[in-house]
Amino acid sequence: MQVETLIEKSCTSIGEGPHWDERTQQLLYVDINEGCFHRWTAATGVDEVYKFDKYCTLVVPCRKGGYLVSVGQSICHFDWDTKKLTTLGTVDEGKDTRINDGKCDPSGRLWFGTMGLEKVPAKVEKHMGSLFSLETDGTIRKHKEGVSISNGLAWTEDNRTMYYIDSIPRKVFAYDFDIATGTMSNERAIISFGDEDSMENFKTHGFPDGMTIDTEGKLWVAGFFSSSVMRYDPETGKELSRVPIPAAHCTSCCFGGKNFDELFITCSAFGVTDEEKEKTPLAGSVFRATGLGARGKPAPVYEG
Ligand code: BGC
Ligand code: CA
């Protein structure tokens, strides 16, 4: 296994939301508190940036062209060429929240969640967030309330199970999933990073954050505060292996590259303490891990 620094310190706040765009061989990601949408082109190594005026936490290409992006509490369509931003819907109006992680399911509907605002990493008022979907006809549906930090999402190959992370209870949940109707049911916790109150395993695991799934159905979960991405078996809840990252706050990962065997990993520089700074001078960089013996597949795009 090799881990390299791919894009050095490109994020000054929370590097997040990596999405490999196979059509253009580009890595899309965000720098949340800066409101920045980054687009790194594999062929040239050039990292382009566009800044919105509020938090930007997710970017997903649209089949029809352009991207879905989140800006604060809104989901918008963004045309990179003209820089035209069109709001498609707003959630949590009147609440002190922002959108966080989001991803399309294999039918091309967007799933995204919200969280309370934080001044210090992962310190939020609990249960302020919800999980929503943006259907391909443009309607927004709420699926779950009482979420603390809405985070990683993944679906099994047969589309019958959805995985979802709420970082504060430190758990990955599984649901029975109906892809035709876009409904989730029968919640169960399948992976625990440790007890929430005693913060057991805090140094080794931290909080579960972003996640992706490989072709063997195993989950790759970023451990915020743990400097690593961990591979888990969702059937047994056991950790199988881990990728150590030279930065303290690892936020998310996705597979990409020509053969989908490269793991792109984002991390945060927000709230990194002086003590951590010495240990993690590369905070805010994007890393690439190869030689993992695992691969992913193309991430769905928005079909609406
Ligand atoms: C959020 C951060 C948060 C972290 C905790 C990220 O997805 O964007 O704001 O601190 O999760 O795990
Ligand atoms: Ca996240």
Coordinates of C-alpha atoms and ligand atoms in Angstrom, one line a residue:
M1 CA 0.0 0.0 0.0
Q2 CA 1.3 3.5 -0.8
V3 CA -0.1 6.8 0.4
E4 CA 1.0 10.0 -1.4
T5 CA 0.1 13.6 -1.0
L6 CA -1.8 14.4 -4.2
I7 CA -2.9 18.0 -3.8
E8 CA -0.9 19.7 -1.0
K9 CA -2.9 21.8 1.4
S10 CA -5.5 22.9 -1.1
C11 CA -8.1 23.3 1.6
T12 CA -7.9 25.8 4.5
S13 CA -11.1 24.6 6.2
I14 CA -12.8 21.2 5.7
G15 CA -11.7 19.2 2.7
E16 CA -14.6 16.9 1.9
G17 CA -17.0 15.3 -0.5
P18 CA -14.7 13.7 -3.0
H19 CA -16.4 12.4 -6.2
W20 CA -14.5 10.9 -9.1
D21 CA -16.0 12.1 -12.3
E22 CA -15.2 9.2 -14.7
R23 CA -16.4 11.1 -17.8
T24 CA -13.7 13.8 -17.4
Q25 CA -11.2 11.9 -15.2
Q26 CA -11.4 14.7 -12.6
L27 CA -11.6 14.6 -8.9
L28 CA -14.4 16.9 -7.6
Y29 CA -14.2 17.9 -3.9
V30 CA -15.0 20.8 -1.6
D31 CA -13.5 23.0 1.1
I32 CA -16.7 23.4 3.2
N33 CA -16.4 26.6 5.3
E34 CA -14.6 28.4 2.4
G35 CA -17.6 27.5 0.1
C36 CA -15.1 26.3 -2.4
F37 CA -15.7 23.7 -5.2
H38 CA -12.5 22.1 -6.4
R39 CA -12.0 20.3 -9.7
W40 CA -8.6 18.5 -10.1
T41 CA -7.8 17.1 -13.6
A42 CA -5.8 13.9 -13.6
A43 CA -4.3 14.6 -17.0
T44 CA -2.8 18.0 -16.1
G45 CA -2.7 18.0 -12.3
V46 CA -4.4 21.4 -12.4
D47 CA -6.8 22.1 -9.4
E48 CA -9.4 24.7 -10.4
V49 CA -11.4 26.4 -7.7
Y50 CA -14.8 28.2 -7.6
K51 CA -16.0 30.0 -4.4
F52 CA -19.6 30.3 -3.4
D53 CA -20.7 32.7 -0.7
K54 CA -21.7 30.0 1.9
Y55 CA -20.8 26.5 3.0
C56 CA -20.4 24.1 0.0
T57 CA -20.4 20.5 1.1
L58 CA -21.3 18.3 -1.9
V59 CA -20.8 18.3 -5.6
V60 CA -22.3 15.7 -8.0
P61 CA -22.3 15.9 -11.8
C62 CA -25.7 16.0 -13.5
R63 CA -26.5 13.8 -16.5
K64 CA -27.9 16.8 -18.3
G65 CA -24.7 18.8 -17.7
G66 CA -23.4 21.0 -14.9
Y67 CA -23.4 19.9 -11.2
L68 CA -25.6 19.7 -8.2
V69 CA -23.9 21.6 -5.4
S70 CA -25.0 22.5 -1.8
V71 CA -24.7 26.1 -0.8
G72 CA -25.7 26.6 2.9
Q73 CA -29.1 25.1 3.2
S74 CA -29.9 24.9 -0.5
I75 CA -29.3 22.4 -3.2
C76 CA -28.4 24.2 -6.4
H77 CA -27.5 23.6 -10.0
F78 CA -24.2 25.1 -11.0
D79 CA -22.9 25.6 -14.5
W80 CA -19.1 25.8 -14.3
D81 CA -18.7 27.4 -17.7
T82 CA -21.1 30.3 -17.2
K83 CA -20.9 30.2 -13.4
K84 CA -24.7 30.4 -13.3
L85 CA -26.1 29.1 -10.0
T86 CA -29.8 28.1 -9.8
T87 CA -31.4 27.2 -6.5
L88 CA -33.5 24.0 -6.7
G89 CA -34.7 23.8 -3.1
T90 CA -33.9 24.8 0.4
V91 CA -34.3 22.7 3.6
D92 CA -34.4 23.4 7.4
E93 CA -35.6 27.0 7.0
G94 CA -35.4 28.9 10.2
K95 CA -33.0 26.4 11.8
D96 CA -29.3 27.0 12.5
T97 CA -28.1 24.2 10.3
R98 CA -26.3 23.5 7.0
I99 CA -26.3 20.8 4.5
N100 CA -23.4 18.3 5.0
D101 CA -22.5 15.1 3.0
G102 CA -24.6 14.0 0.0
K103 CA -24.5 11.4 -2.8
C104 CA -26.7 10.0 -5.5
D105 CA -28.2 6.5 -5.2
P106 CA -27.9 4.2 -8.2
S107 CA -31.2 5.4 -9.6
G108 CA -29.8 9.0 -9.7
R109 CA -31.7 10.6 -6.9
L110 CA -29.6 12.8 -4.5
W111 CA -29.5 11.9 -0.8
F112 CA -28.2 14.6 1.6
G113 CA -28.4 15.5 5.2
T114 CA -28.0 18.4 7.5
M115 CA -26.2 19.2 10.8
G116 CA -26.1 22.0 13.4
L117 CA -23.4 24.6 12.9
E118 CA -20.1 24.0 14.7
K119 CA -17.5 26.5 16.0
V120 CA -15.2 23.6 17.0
P121 CA -14.9 20.4 14.9
A122 CA -17.7 17.9 15.7
K123 CA -19.1 20.0 18.6
V124 CA -22.7 20.5 17.6
E125 CA -26.1 20.8 19.2
K126 CA -27.4 17.2 18.8
H127 CA -30.4 16.0 16.8
M128 CA -30.8 19.2 14.8
G129 CA -30.3 17.6 11.4
S130 CA -32.3 15.5 9.0
L131 CA -31.8 13.3 6.0
F132 CA -33.5 14.3 2.7
S133 CA -33.6 13.2 -1.0
L134 CA -33.9 15.3 -4.1
E135 CA -35.9 13.2 -6.5
T136 CA -35.3 13.3 -10.2
D137 CA -38.5 15.3 -10.7
G138 CA -37.1 18.0 -8.4
T139 CA -39.1 17.4 -5.3
I140 CA -37.4 17.2 -1.9
R141 CA -38.5 14.5 0.6
K142 CA -37.5 14.2 4.3
H143 CA -36.7 10.6 5.4
K144 CA -35.3 11.0 8.9
E145 CA -35.1 13.6 11.7
G146 CA -33.0 13.8 14.8
V147 CA -29.7 13.3 13.1
S148 CA -26.6 15.0 14.7
I149 CA -24.0 15.1 12.0
S150 CA -25.4 13.6 8.8
N151 CA -22.5 12.0 6.9
G152 CA -21.5 9.1 4.7
L153 CA -23.8 7.2 2.4
A154 CA -23.4 4.0 0.3
W155 CA -25.6 1.3 -1.4
T156 CA -25.0 -2.4 -1.9
E157 CA -24.6 -3.8 -5.4
D158 CA -28.2 -5.2 -5.3
N159 CA -29.6 -1.8 -4.2
R160 CA -31.4 -3.5 -1.3
T161 CA -29.4 -2.0 1.5
M162 CA -28.5 1.5 2.2
Y163 CA -25.7 2.5 4.6
Y164 CA -25.7 5.8 6.4
I165 CA -23.5 7.4 9.1
D166 CA -24.5 9.8 11.9
S167 CA -21.1 10.7 13.3
I168 CA -22.0 11.7 16.8
P169 CA -23.4 8.3 17.9
R170 CA -20.3 7.0 16.2
K171 CA -22.2 4.4 14.1
V172 CA -22.8 3.2 10.6
F173 CA -26.5 2.2 10.2
A174 CA -28.0 -0.1 7.6
Y175 CA -31.5 0.1 6.2
D176 CA -33.6 -2.0 3.9
F177 CA -33.8 0.1 0.8
D178 CA -36.4 0.2 -2.0
I179 CA -34.7 1.8 -5.0
A180 CA -38.0 2.2 -7.0
T181 CA -39.7 4.3 -4.3
G182 CA -36.6 5.7 -2.6
T183 CA -37.6 4.5 0.9
M184 CA -35.5 3.3 3.8
S185 CA -36.7 1.1 6.7
N186 CA -35.7 -1.3 9.4
E187 CA -32.7 0.7 10.8
R188 CA -30.0 -1.2 12.6
A189 CA -26.5 -0.2 13.8
I190 CA -23.9 -2.4 12.0
I191 CA -20.6 -0.8 12.9
S192 CA -19.7 1.0 16.0
F193 CA -16.5 3.1 16.5
G194 CA -17.0 2.9 20.2
D195 CA -19.2 4.2 23.0
E196 CA -20.4 7.8 22.5
D197 CA -20.3 8.8 26.2
S198 CA -17.0 7.3 27.2
M199 CA -15.4 8.0 23.8
E200 CA -13.7 4.7 23.9
N201 CA -11.3 4.1 21.0
F202 CA -11.2 7.8 20.4
K203 CA -7.6 8.0 19.3
T204 CA -7.7 5.0 17.1
H205 CA -11.2 5.6 15.5
G206 CA -12.5 9.1 16.2
F207 CA -15.9 9.7 14.6
P208 CA -17.1 7.9 11.4
D209 CA -17.3 10.5 8.7
G210 CA -17.5 10.0 4.9
M211 CA -17.7 6.5 3.4
T212 CA -17.5 4.5 0.2
I213 CA -18.1 0.9 -0.8
D214 CA -15.8 -1.4 -2.9
T215 CA -16.7 -4.1 -5.4
E216 CA -16.6 -6.8 -2.6
G217 CA -19.3 -4.9 -0.7
K218 CA -16.8 -3.8 2.1
L219 CA -17.1 -0.3 3.5
W220 CA -14.2 2.3 3.6
V221 CA -15.0 4.7 6.4
A222 CA -13.0 7.9 7.2
G223 CA -12.2 8.3 10.9
F224 CA -12.4 12.0 11.8
F225 CA -9.7 12.6 14.5
S226 CA -8.1 9.2 13.8
S227 CA -5.7 9.9 10.8
S228 CA -7.0 6.9 9.0
V229 CA -9.6 5.3 6.7
M230 CA -10.8 1.9 7.9
R231 CA -12.1 -1.0 5.8
Y232 CA -15.0 -2.7 7.4
D233 CA -17.0 -5.8 6.8
P234 CA -20.7 -4.7 7.1
E235 CA -21.8 -8.3 7.8
T236 CA -19.7 -8.8 10.9
G237 CA -19.0 -5.1 11.9
K238 CA -15.3 -6.0 12.1
E239 CA -12.4 -3.8 10.9
L240 CA -10.5 -5.5 8.2
S241 CA -7.6 -3.1 7.5
R242 CA -6.7 0.5 7.7
V243 CA -5.0 3.2 5.6
P244 CA -3.0 5.6 7.7
I245 CA -3.1 9.3 6.6
P246 CA -0.5 11.9 7.5
A247 CA -3.2 14.3 8.8
A248 CA -5.3 14.4 11.9
H249 CA -8.9 14.9 10.7
C250 CA -9.6 12.5 7.9
T251 CA -13.1 13.3 6.4
S252 CA -14.0 11.2 3.4
C253 CA -12.8 9.0 0.5
C254 CA -13.8 7.7 -2.9
F255 CA -12.4 5.3 -5.4
G256 CA -11.3 6.7 -8.8
G257 CA -8.6 6.7 -11.4
K258 CA -8.8 4.8 -14.7
N259 CA -9.3 1.4 -13.0
F260 CA -11.1 2.6 -9.9
D261 CA -8.3 1.2 -7.8
E262 CA -7.1 4.5 -6.4
L263 CA -8.6 5.8 -3.2
F264 CA -8.8 9.6 -2.9
I265 CA -8.9 10.8 0.7
T266 CA -9.8 14.3 1.9
C267 CA -9.0 15.8 5.3
S268 CA -9.7 18.9 7.3
A269 CA -7.6 21.8 8.5
F270 CA -10.4 23.4 10.4
G271 CA -9.8 23.7 14.1
V272 CA -6.5 21.8 14.0
T273 CA -4.8 22.6 17.3
D274 CA -1.2 23.9 17.5
E275 CA -0.2 20.6 19.0
E276 CA -1.8 18.7 16.1
K277 CA -0.3 21.1 13.6
E278 CA 3.2 19.8 14.4
K279 CA 2.1 16.2 14.0
T280 CA 0.0 16.9 10.9
P281 CA 1.6 19.6 8.7
L282 CA -0.3 18.2 5.7
A283 CA -3.8 19.0 7.1
G284 CA -6.1 20.2 4.3
S285 CA -4.4 18.1 1.6
V286 CA -5.9 15.5 -0.6
F287 CA -4.1 12.1 -0.5
R288 CA -4.1 9.1 -2.8
A289 CA -3.8 5.5 -1.7
T290 CA -2.9 2.8 -4.1
G291 CA -2.0 -0.9 -3.9
L292 CA -5.0 -1.6 -1.7
G293 CA -6.1 -4.8 -3.4
A294 CA -9.6 -3.3 -3.7
R295 CA -11.5 -1.2 -6.2
G296 CA -14.7 0.8 -6.4
K297 CA -17.0 1.6 -9.3
P298 CA -18.3 4.7 -10.9
A299 CA -20.4 6.9 -8.5
P300 CA -23.9 7.6 -9.8
V301 CA -24.7 11.0 -11.2
Y302 CA -27.9 13.0 -10.8
E303 CA -30.5 11.9 -13.3
G304 CA -33.0 14.7 -12.9
Ligands
BGC1 C1 -18.4 17.7 8.8 C2 -17.6 18.4 9.8 C3 -17.6 17.6 11.1 C4 -17.1 16.2 10.8 C5 -17.2 15.3 12.0 C6 -17.9 16.4 8.6 O1 -18.6 15.7 7.6 O2 -18.5 18.4 7.6 O3 -18.1 19.7 9.9 O4 -16.8 18.2 12.0 O5 -17.9 15.7 9.8 O6 -17.0 14.0 11.7
CA2 CA -18.4 14.2 5.8

